[in-house]
C-alpha cells in the first residue's frame, strides 16, 4: 500500500512540475506549455481528454481482470492530476496529496472488487483470465509486423517465418529433453525464443539504414538544454524508478498487458522476458520524445519493470531500479548520438509501438470474446461481435484495444442481472 501511495504522489508531482508524464503523446504538449505557447488550463484539459478514456477503458479493466495494477491505471491518472492542478506553492503539494489518495483508492478498490466477485451469483473473475491468454502467444509476432511496416512486407514475412521456425524448434528441444545441466532438463520458453529471433531481424534491418554522408544532425547538440533539464531532475527519476521496481518485485503492478497476463498465470520469468523485449523496442520512442521536449517518462525506458521481475529481493530491486534509471538519464546524450547515426533504429520506435498496438487489438478482442463466452455461452460471442462493430460505427469512443476486456466485463454484469431476474441459469 505504501509503495502504491508513494508512486501516485511522486508521479503527480513530476507531472505538476512539468518534469515527466507517462502518456507519450502528452510530452510534446507539455513541451509547448514549458515554451509558453500553451496555457496551463488548456494543458490540463488536453491531458484529461487524452488520458481519461485510457484509464477507464484500458487501465482499469486490465487491473480488474488480473488483480494486478497495470501501470497505465495509476500513471495516466497522475498525469491528469498533476497537469490540472496549478504549478505553484500550494498546487504541487495538492497534486502530491491527490496522487497519493488516488493510488490508495486503486489498491482499496481492487481488493474490494475481488471480494465483491466472490458474492456474485456468477463469479466471472476466473473467466476474465482468458482475456490475456491470446496476448502471450501473439506477442511474439510484433517484430515481424514492425519489419513489414518499416522495411517492406517481404522482409516482414521472412521475419515471421524465422520466428515461427525458432518457436517450433524450441518446442522440439523441450519435448526431446536435449538441453540439460547436471541431469536436469532445461525448458526453453518458445514464445521468448521466437521474440528474440524477431527482434534480431528488426534491429538488423534498422541498423542497415545509416545516416547519409553530410546529412547528420546532432540531436544531443540541438536539444542540449532540454537534455540538461532532464539530467538536472535525475534524483526525482531515481525515487520513482526505485518505487516502481520495488512494487513490481512485490507483484503489485506490471508495465504492460503482456507481462501482466503472464504474471496472472504465475509465469514471472516469462513476464520478465516480455517486459525486456518491450523495453528494448520502446527505447527509441521514449528517448526521442524526451530529448526533443525536455520532458521524461516516470518509468524511463521501462527497464525498471525488468529489474522488478528478475531481481530476487524487493529492497535490492529498489536499489537497482534507482541505479538503472540514473544510467538511462546519464546516457541520454549517447543514445541521442546513436539514434542520429542510425535513423532506421530511431524510426523503428513508432513502428514498434504501432505493431504492438495492432497485435494487442486483435489478441485482446479474441481473448475478450473467449472470456465472454465462458461467462455466458453463445451470448458472449454475440455480444462481443456486436459491441465491436457498433463501437467502430460510432467512431471508436472506446479504443479498440479495450473493446475485448470492457465487453467481457459487460457480459459478466449482464449475466449476473439475468440470473437474478431468473432469465438465465448459472453457467456450469
Short mmCIF file of C-alpha atoms in Angstrom, two decimals:
data_model
loop_
_atom_site.label_atom_id
_atom_site.label_comp_id
_atom_site.label_asym_id
_atom_site.label_seq_id
_atom_site.Cartn_x
_atom_site.Cartn_y
_atom_site.Cartn_z
CA UNK A 1 0.00 0.00 0.00
CA UNK A 2 2.83 2.40 0.92
CA UNK A 3 4.60 1.70 -2.39
CA UNK A 4 1.49 2.45 -4.47
CA UNK A 5 0.58 5.59 -2.47
CA UNK A 6 4.12 6.96 -2.87
CA UNK A 7 4.17 6.17 -6.61
CA UNK A 8 0.88 8.08 -7.03
CA UNK A 9 2.17 11.07 -5.04
CA UNK A 10 5.60 11.30 -6.71
CA UNK A 11 4.23 10.77 -10.25
CA UNK A 12 1.63 13.52 -9.73
CA UNK A 13 4.37 15.90 -8.54
CA UNK A 14 6.56 15.09 -11.57
CA UNK A 15 3.64 15.87 -13.90
CA UNK A 16 2.74 19.02 -11.96
CA UNK A 17 6.31 20.34 -12.22
CA UNK A 18 6.45 19.53 -15.98
CA UNK A 19 9.31 17.10 -15.33
CA UNK A 20 7.77 13.82 -16.56
CA UNK A 21 4.50 12.46 -17.93
CA UNK A 22 3.59 8.86 -18.74
CA UNK A 23 1.45 9.45 -21.85
CA UNK A 24 3.87 9.59 -24.83
CA UNK A 25 1.51 11.88 -26.72
CA UNK A 26 1.45 14.40 -23.87
CA UNK A 27 5.21 15.02 -23.80
CA UNK A 28 5.29 17.36 -26.83
CA UNK A 29 2.23 19.21 -25.47
CA UNK A 30 3.88 19.72 -22.07
CA UNK A 31 6.91 20.98 -24.01
CA UNK A 32 4.68 23.56 -25.70
CA UNK A 33 3.48 24.70 -22.26
CA UNK A 34 7.06 24.98 -20.98
CA UNK A 35 7.91 27.17 -24.02
CA UNK A 36 4.96 29.42 -23.14
CA UNK A 37 2.81 28.59 -26.18
CA UNK A 38 0.09 26.75 -24.24
CA UNK A 39 -1.75 27.92 -21.11
CA UNK A 40 -1.97 25.72 -18.00
CA UNK A 41 -5.74 25.41 -18.25
CA UNK A 42 -5.53 24.23 -21.87
CA UNK A 43 -2.77 21.79 -20.91
CA UNK A 44 -4.94 20.31 -18.14
CA UNK A 45 -7.95 19.93 -20.43
CA UNK A 46 -5.79 18.27 -23.10
CA UNK A 47 -4.32 15.86 -20.53
CA UNK A 48 -7.82 14.94 -19.36
CA UNK A 49 -9.07 14.41 -22.91
CA UNK A 50 -6.07 12.26 -23.88
CA UNK A 51 -5.78 10.12 -20.76
CA UNK A 52 -9.16 9.76 -19.02
CA UNK A 53 -10.60 7.36 -21.61
CA UNK A 54 -7.47 5.21 -21.45
CA UNK A 55 -7.67 4.99 -17.64
CA UNK A 56 -11.33 3.90 -17.67
CA UNK A 57 -11.33 1.87 -20.89
CA UNK A 58 -7.83 0.35 -20.80
CA UNK A 59 -6.01 0.56 -17.46
CA UNK A 60 -8.84 -0.29 -15.06
CA UNK A 61 -10.26 -3.31 -16.99
CA UNK A 62 -6.84 -4.99 -17.11
CA UNK A 63 -6.22 -4.20 -13.47
CA UNK A 64 -9.54 -5.80 -12.50
CA UNK A 65 -9.13 -8.89 -14.72
CA UNK A 66 -5.72 -9.84 -13.31
CA UNK A 67 -5.94 -8.33 -9.79
CA UNK A 68 -2.58 -6.71 -10.58
CA UNK A 69 -2.30 -2.96 -11.21
CA UNK A 70 -1.50 -2.15 -14.84
CA UNK A 71 0.82 0.86 -14.58
CA UNK A 72 -1.37 2.79 -17.05
CA UNK A 73 -4.15 2.82 -14.41
CA UNK A 74 -2.09 4.85 -11.98
CA UNK A 75 0.27 6.93 -14.15
CA UNK A 76 -2.27 8.10 -16.73
CA UNK A 77 -4.38 9.23 -13.78
CA UNK A 78 -1.46 11.05 -12.15
CA UNK A 79 -0.76 12.79 -15.48
CA UNK A 80 -4.25 14.29 -15.27
CA UNK A 81 -3.92 15.13 -11.56
CA UNK A 82 -0.52 16.79 -11.94
CA UNK A 83 -1.35 18.82 -15.04
CA UNK A 84 -4.77 20.04 -13.88
CA UNK A 85 -3.50 21.33 -10.51
CA UNK A 86 -1.71 24.69 -10.51
CA UNK A 87 2.09 24.69 -10.58
CA UNK A 88 2.69 26.85 -7.53
CA UNK A 89 3.43 26.73 -3.78
CA UNK A 90 0.13 25.10 -2.85
CA UNK A 91 -0.69 23.37 -6.14
CA UNK A 92 2.29 20.97 -6.08
CA UNK A 93 1.61 19.65 -2.52
CA UNK A 94 -2.06 19.34 -3.50
CA UNK A 95 -1.08 17.25 -6.54
CA UNK A 96 1.03 15.02 -4.28
CA UNK A 97 -1.87 14.54 -1.83
CA UNK A 98 -4.44 13.78 -4.55
CA UNK A 99 -1.98 11.45 -6.33
CA UNK A 100 -1.35 9.53 -3.11
CA UNK A 101 -5.08 9.21 -2.39
CA UNK A 102 -5.62 8.07 -5.98
CA UNK A 103 -3.00 5.31 -5.56
CA UNK A 104 -4.61 4.27 -2.26
CA UNK A 105 -8.03 4.22 -3.94
CA UNK A 106 -6.77 1.89 -6.67
CA UNK A 107 -5.45 -0.58 -4.11
CA UNK A 108 -8.55 -0.49 -1.92
CA UNK A 109 -10.85 -0.60 -4.93
CA UNK A 110 -9.02 -3.61 -6.36
CA UNK A 111 -9.34 -5.57 -3.11
CA UNK A 112 -12.99 -4.54 -2.90
CA UNK A 113 -13.66 -5.75 -6.45
CA UNK A 114 -12.11 -9.16 -5.74
CA UNK A 115 -14.26 -9.58 -2.60
CA UNK A 116 -17.37 -8.40 -4.46
CA UNK A 117 -16.91 -11.04 -7.17
CA UNK A 118 -16.97 -13.82 -4.55
CA UNK A 119 -20.53 -12.84 -3.57
CA UNK A 120 -21.94 -12.61 -7.11
CA UNK A 121 -24.26 -15.34 -8.48
CA UNK A 122 -21.90 -15.58 -11.49
CA UNK A 123 -18.32 -15.06 -10.33
CA UNK A 124 -16.73 -14.06 -13.61
CA UNK A 125 -13.28 -13.23 -12.22
CA UNK A 126 -11.74 -16.57 -13.27
CA UNK A 127 -13.12 -16.48 -16.85
CA UNK A 128 -11.71 -12.95 -17.17
CA UNK A 129 -8.27 -14.56 -17.04
CA UNK A 130 -8.93 -15.77 -20.60
CA UNK A 131 -8.69 -12.18 -21.82
CA UNK A 132 -4.90 -12.28 -21.68
CA UNK A 133 -4.36 -15.83 -22.97
CA UNK A 134 -4.02 -14.99 -26.71
CA UNK A 135 -1.81 -11.98 -25.87
CA UNK A 136 1.02 -14.18 -24.61
CA UNK A 137 1.14 -16.26 -27.81
CA UNK A 138 0.58 -13.49 -30.37
CA UNK A 139 3.09 -11.07 -28.82
CA UNK A 140 5.98 -12.91 -30.48
CA UNK A 141 4.73 -11.71 -33.89
CA UNK A 142 5.14 -7.98 -33.25
CA UNK A 143 8.76 -7.71 -34.57
CA UNK A 144 7.65 -9.21 -37.90
CA UNK A 145 4.78 -6.73 -38.14
CA UNK A 146 7.11 -3.82 -37.31
CA UNK A 147 9.55 -5.01 -40.00
CA UNK A 148 6.72 -5.22 -42.56
CA UNK A 149 5.55 -1.70 -41.68
CA UNK A 150 9.03 -0.18 -41.97
CA UNK A 151 11.01 -2.34 -44.40
CA UNK A 152 8.52 -3.99 -46.84
CA UNK A 153 6.10 -6.88 -46.49
CA UNK A 154 8.61 -9.40 -47.90
CA UNK A 155 11.06 -8.78 -45.08
CA UNK A 156 8.18 -8.95 -42.64
CA UNK A 157 7.16 -12.39 -43.95
CA UNK A 158 10.77 -13.63 -43.71
CA UNK A 159 10.99 -12.39 -40.10
CA UNK A 160 7.65 -14.00 -39.25
CA UNK A 161 8.68 -17.33 -40.83
CA UNK A 162 12.01 -17.41 -38.97
CA UNK A 163 10.30 -16.56 -35.66
CA UNK A 164 7.74 -19.35 -36.24
CA UNK A 165 10.50 -21.89 -37.05
CA UNK A 166 12.51 -20.87 -33.97
CA UNK A 167 9.40 -21.31 -31.82
CA UNK A 168 8.78 -24.83 -33.13
CA UNK A 169 12.46 -25.75 -32.72
CA UNK A 170 12.18 -24.67 -29.07
CA UNK A 171 9.10 -26.91 -28.68
CA UNK A 172 11.03 -29.81 -30.30
CA UNK A 173 14.03 -29.29 -28.00
CA UNK A 174 11.80 -29.15 -24.91
CA UNK A 175 9.89 -32.31 -25.82
CA UNK A 176 13.10 -34.20 -26.61
CA UNK A 177 14.85 -33.02 -23.44
CA UNK A 178 18.01 -32.27 -25.44
CA UNK A 179 19.22 -29.48 -23.10
CA UNK A 180 20.22 -30.29 -19.55
CA UNK A 181 22.56 -29.22 -16.75
CA UNK A 182 23.65 -31.84 -14.23
CA UNK A 183 20.97 -34.20 -15.46
CA UNK A 184 18.22 -31.59 -15.07
CA UNK A 185 16.37 -30.76 -18.29
CA UNK A 186 16.28 -27.09 -19.31
CA UNK A 187 12.98 -25.87 -20.73
CA UNK A 188 13.17 -23.09 -23.32
CA UNK A 189 10.36 -20.56 -23.46
CA UNK A 190 9.15 -20.99 -27.04
CA UNK A 191 7.46 -17.59 -27.30
CA UNK A 192 10.52 -15.92 -25.79
CA UNK A 193 12.88 -17.58 -28.28
CA UNK A 194 10.66 -16.54 -31.20
CA UNK A 195 10.54 -12.99 -29.85
CA UNK A 196 14.34 -12.78 -29.59
CA UNK A 197 14.71 -14.06 -33.18
CA UNK A 198 12.24 -11.45 -34.44
CA UNK A 199 13.96 -8.62 -32.53
CA UNK A 200 17.35 -9.59 -34.02
CA UNK A 201 15.88 -9.27 -37.53
CA UNK A 202 14.14 -5.99 -36.69
CA UNK A 203 17.24 -4.27 -35.36
CA UNK A 204 19.41 -5.89 -38.02
CA UNK A 205 17.31 -4.25 -40.75
CA UNK A 206 17.09 -0.97 -38.80
CA UNK A 207 20.85 -0.63 -38.32
CA UNK A 208 21.47 -1.09 -42.04
CA UNK A 209 19.79 2.31 -42.56
CA UNK A 210 22.69 4.65 -41.80
CA UNK A 211 22.69 8.44 -41.95
CA UNK A 212 23.71 9.76 -45.36
CA UNK A 213 27.13 11.43 -45.55
CA UNK A 214 26.94 15.10 -44.63
CA UNK A 215 23.28 14.95 -43.57
CA UNK A 216 23.92 14.09 -39.92
CA UNK A 217 22.06 16.17 -37.36
CA UNK A 218 23.45 16.02 -33.83
CA UNK A 219 20.29 15.63 -31.75
CA UNK A 220 22.24 15.91 -28.49
CA UNK A 221 23.66 19.30 -29.52
CA UNK A 222 20.40 20.75 -30.86
CA UNK A 223 18.45 19.79 -27.75
CA UNK A 224 21.34 20.09 -25.27
CA UNK A 225 19.39 22.42 -22.94
CA UNK A 226 16.44 20.02 -22.85
CA UNK A 227 18.74 17.08 -22.09
CA UNK A 228 20.34 19.13 -19.29
CA UNK A 229 16.93 19.88 -17.76
CA UNK A 230 16.15 16.13 -17.66
CA UNK A 231 19.55 15.34 -16.09
CA UNK A 232 19.01 18.08 -13.50
CA UNK A 233 15.97 16.19 -12.19
CA UNK A 234 17.62 12.76 -12.10
CA UNK A 235 17.01 12.38 -8.33
CA UNK A 236 13.24 12.51 -8.89
CA UNK A 237 13.52 9.77 -11.53
CA UNK A 238 15.65 7.63 -9.23
CA UNK A 239 13.00 7.88 -6.49
CA UNK A 240 10.08 6.84 -8.68
CA UNK A 241 12.21 4.25 -10.50
CA UNK A 242 13.10 2.68 -7.16
CA UNK A 243 9.45 2.66 -6.04
CA UNK A 244 8.12 1.12 -9.27
CA UNK A 245 10.86 -1.55 -9.38
CA UNK A 246 10.01 -2.46 -5.77
CA UNK A 247 6.26 -2.57 -6.40
CA UNK A 248 6.82 -4.75 -9.49
CA UNK A 249 9.01 -7.12 -7.45
CA UNK A 250 6.13 -7.47 -4.97
CA UNK A 251 3.92 -8.36 -7.98
CA UNK A 252 1.66 -5.40 -7.23
CA UNK A 253 1.91 -3.97 -10.73
CA UNK A 254 3.01 -4.64 -14.30
CA UNK A 255 4.18 -2.35 -17.08
CA UNK A 256 2.14 -3.76 -19.98
CA UNK A 257 -0.77 -6.15 -20.69
CA UNK A 258 1.54 -8.93 -21.89
CA UNK A 259 3.67 -9.21 -18.75
CA UNK A 260 0.54 -8.62 -16.64
CA UNK A 261 -1.17 -11.62 -18.26
CA UNK A 262 1.92 -13.78 -17.69
CA UNK A 263 2.16 -12.69 -14.06
CA UNK A 264 -1.51 -13.57 -13.57
CA UNK A 265 -0.60 -17.10 -14.74
CA UNK A 266 2.34 -17.24 -12.31
CA UNK A 267 4.98 -17.05 -15.08
CA UNK A 268 7.29 -14.40 -13.62
CA UNK A 269 10.38 -15.25 -15.70
CA UNK A 270 8.37 -15.19 -18.93
CA UNK A 271 6.86 -11.87 -17.86
CA UNK A 272 10.38 -10.53 -17.39
CA UNK A 273 11.40 -11.61 -20.91
CA UNK A 274 8.30 -9.95 -22.39
CA UNK A 275 8.98 -6.76 -20.39
CA UNK A 276 12.61 -6.74 -21.59
CA UNK A 277 11.59 -7.07 -25.25
CA UNK A 278 9.09 -4.25 -24.87
CA UNK A 279 11.65 -2.04 -23.14
CA UNK A 280 14.25 -2.55 -25.88
CA UNK A 281 11.66 -1.75 -28.51
CA UNK A 282 10.47 1.40 -26.74
CA UNK A 283 13.91 2.97 -26.11
CA UNK A 284 13.94 4.89 -29.45
CA UNK A 285 10.43 6.29 -28.87
CA UNK A 286 10.94 7.37 -25.24
CA UNK A 287 14.44 8.73 -25.91
CA UNK A 288 13.37 10.72 -28.98
CA UNK A 289 10.37 12.39 -27.29
CA UNK A 290 12.40 13.10 -24.13
CA UNK A 291 15.34 14.65 -25.99
CA UNK A 292 13.09 16.78 -28.20
CA UNK A 293 10.79 18.04 -25.43
CA UNK A 294 12.85 18.04 -22.22
CA UNK A 295 10.08 16.00 -20.57
CA UNK A 296 10.91 12.44 -19.47
CA UNK A 297 8.76 9.42 -18.63
CA UNK A 298 8.27 8.46 -14.95
CA UNK A 299 9.09 4.87 -15.94
CA UNK A 300 12.04 5.82 -18.15
CA UNK A 301 12.69 3.19 -20.82
CA UNK A 302 10.54 0.73 -18.77
CA UNK A 303 13.66 -1.28 -17.84
CA UNK A 304 12.70 -0.82 -14.16
CA UNK A 305 9.91 -3.38 -14.70
CA UNK A 306 12.50 -5.88 -15.93
CA UNK A 307 14.55 -5.17 -12.79
CA UNK A 308 11.49 -5.75 -10.58
CA UNK A 309 10.68 -9.07 -12.25
CA UNK A 310 14.18 -10.56 -12.27
CA UNK A 311 15.77 -9.26 -9.04
CA UNK A 312 15.10 -11.74 -6.18
CA UNK A 313 14.56 -9.26 -3.33
CA UNK A 314 12.33 -6.18 -3.05
CA UNK A 315 14.99 -3.98 -1.44
CA UNK A 316 17.61 -4.98 -3.99
CA UNK A 317 15.02 -4.17 -6.68
CA UNK A 318 14.58 -0.71 -5.13
CA UNK A 319 18.35 -0.03 -5.27
CA UNK A 320 18.89 -1.49 -8.75
CA UNK A 321 15.80 0.32 -10.08
CA UNK A 322 17.23 3.66 -8.92
CA UNK A 323 20.63 2.87 -10.49
CA UNK A 324 19.11 1.76 -13.82
CA UNK A 325 17.04 4.92 -14.28
CA UNK A 326 20.08 7.02 -13.24
CA UNK A 327 22.11 5.36 -16.02
CA UNK A 328 19.29 5.90 -18.53
CA UNK A 329 19.22 9.64 -17.87
CA UNK A 330 23.03 9.92 -17.77
CA UNK A 331 23.35 8.17 -21.16
CA UNK A 332 20.64 10.22 -22.93
CA UNK A 333 23.22 12.19 -24.94
CA UNK A 334 24.97 8.97 -26.02
CA UNK A 335 21.62 7.45 -27.05
CA UNK A 336 20.80 10.64 -29.00
CA UNK A 337 24.03 10.35 -31.00
CA UNK A 338 23.37 6.66 -31.66
CA UNK A 339 19.84 7.39 -32.93
CA UNK A 340 21.27 10.13 -35.12
CA UNK A 341 23.77 7.70 -36.63
CA UNK A 342 21.14 5.02 -37.22
CA UNK A 343 17.89 6.74 -38.26
CA UNK A 344 16.36 3.33 -39.01
CA UNK A 345 16.54 2.49 -35.30
CA UNK A 346 15.10 5.90 -34.39
CA UNK A 347 12.21 5.44 -36.82
CA UNK A 348 11.57 1.90 -35.60
CA UNK A 349 10.29 3.26 -32.27
CA UNK A 350 6.96 4.43 -33.67
CA UNK A 351 6.60 1.30 -35.84
CA UNK A 352 7.22 -0.94 -32.83
CA UNK A 353 4.55 0.90 -30.88
CA UNK A 354 2.08 0.68 -33.79
CA UNK A 355 2.82 -3.04 -34.30
CA UNK A 356 2.27 -3.79 -30.61
CA UNK A 357 -0.97 -1.82 -30.62
CA UNK A 358 -2.33 -3.66 -33.69
CA UNK A 359 -1.42 -7.06 -32.26
CA UNK A 360 -2.93 -6.25 -28.90
CA UNK A 361 -6.14 -5.05 -30.57
CA UNK A 362 -6.55 -8.45 -32.27
CA UNK A 363 -5.35 -10.60 -29.34
CA UNK A 364 -7.47 -8.81 -26.73
CA UNK A 365 -10.57 -8.95 -28.93
CA UNK A 366 -10.13 -12.74 -29.25
CA UNK A 367 -9.37 -13.06 -25.53
CA UNK A 368 -12.35 -10.90 -24.60
CA UNK A 369 -14.64 -12.99 -26.82
CA UNK A 370 -13.38 -16.25 -25.26
CA UNK A 371 -13.84 -14.87 -21.73
CA UNK A 372 -17.32 -13.55 -22.52
CA UNK A 373 -18.33 -16.91 -23.99
CA UNK A 374 -17.13 -18.75 -20.88
CA UNK A 375 -19.27 -16.40 -18.74
CA UNK A 376 -22.37 -16.72 -20.95
CA UNK A 377 -22.01 -19.44 -23.64
CA UNK A 378 -23.26 -18.28 -27.02
CA UNK A 379 -24.39 -14.87 -25.79
CA UNK A 380 -20.75 -13.91 -25.11
CA UNK A 381 -19.64 -14.25 -28.74
CA UNK A 382 -22.79 -12.47 -29.92
CA UNK A 383 -22.26 -9.55 -27.54
CA UNK A 384 -18.55 -9.02 -28.28
CA UNK A 385 -19.09 -9.12 -32.06
CA UNK A 386 -21.95 -6.63 -31.87
CA UNK A 387 -20.12 -4.44 -29.34
CA UNK A 388 -17.00 -4.27 -31.55
CA UNK A 389 -18.90 -3.39 -34.73
CA UNK A 390 -21.13 -0.79 -33.06
CA UNK A 391 -18.05 0.80 -31.46
CA UNK A 392 -16.43 1.04 -34.92
CA UNK A 393 -19.53 2.62 -36.47
CA UNK A 394 -19.77 5.10 -33.58
CA UNK A 395 -16.25 6.34 -34.32
CA UNK A 396 -14.47 4.25 -31.63
CA UNK A 397 -15.45 6.04 -28.39
CA UNK A 398 -13.72 3.06 -26.72
CA UNK A 399 -10.22 2.34 -28.04
CA UNK A 400 -10.06 -0.94 -29.99
CA UNK A 401 -7.59 -2.44 -27.52
CA UNK A 402 -10.13 -2.10 -24.70
CA UNK A 403 -13.19 -3.47 -26.53
CA UNK A 404 -12.46 -7.11 -25.61
CA UNK A 405 -11.81 -6.59 -21.87
CA UNK A 406 -14.60 -4.00 -21.45
CA UNK A 407 -17.03 -6.19 -23.40
CA UNK A 408 -16.20 -9.23 -21.26
CA UNK A 409 -16.80 -7.24 -18.06
CA UNK A 410 -20.12 -6.01 -19.50
CA UNK A 411 -21.15 -9.61 -20.28
CA UNK A 412 -20.30 -10.58 -16.68
CA UNK A 413 -22.52 -7.80 -15.33
CA UNK A 414 -25.37 -8.65 -17.73
CA UNK A 415 -25.11 -12.37 -16.84
CA UNK A 416 -25.49 -11.58 -13.14
CA UNK A 417 -28.51 -9.35 -13.81
CA UNK A 418 -30.15 -12.08 -15.94
CA UNK A 419 -29.52 -14.74 -13.27
CA UNK A 420 -31.05 -12.52 -10.56
CA UNK A 421 -34.08 -11.94 -12.82
CA UNK A 422 -34.43 -15.71 -13.35
CA UNK A 423 -33.98 -15.35 -17.13
CA UNK A 424 -30.64 -17.22 -17.20
CA UNK A 425 -29.25 -20.18 -15.28
CA UNK A 426 -25.80 -20.06 -13.67
CA UNK A 427 -23.27 -21.44 -16.21
CA UNK A 428 -21.54 -24.64 -15.03
#
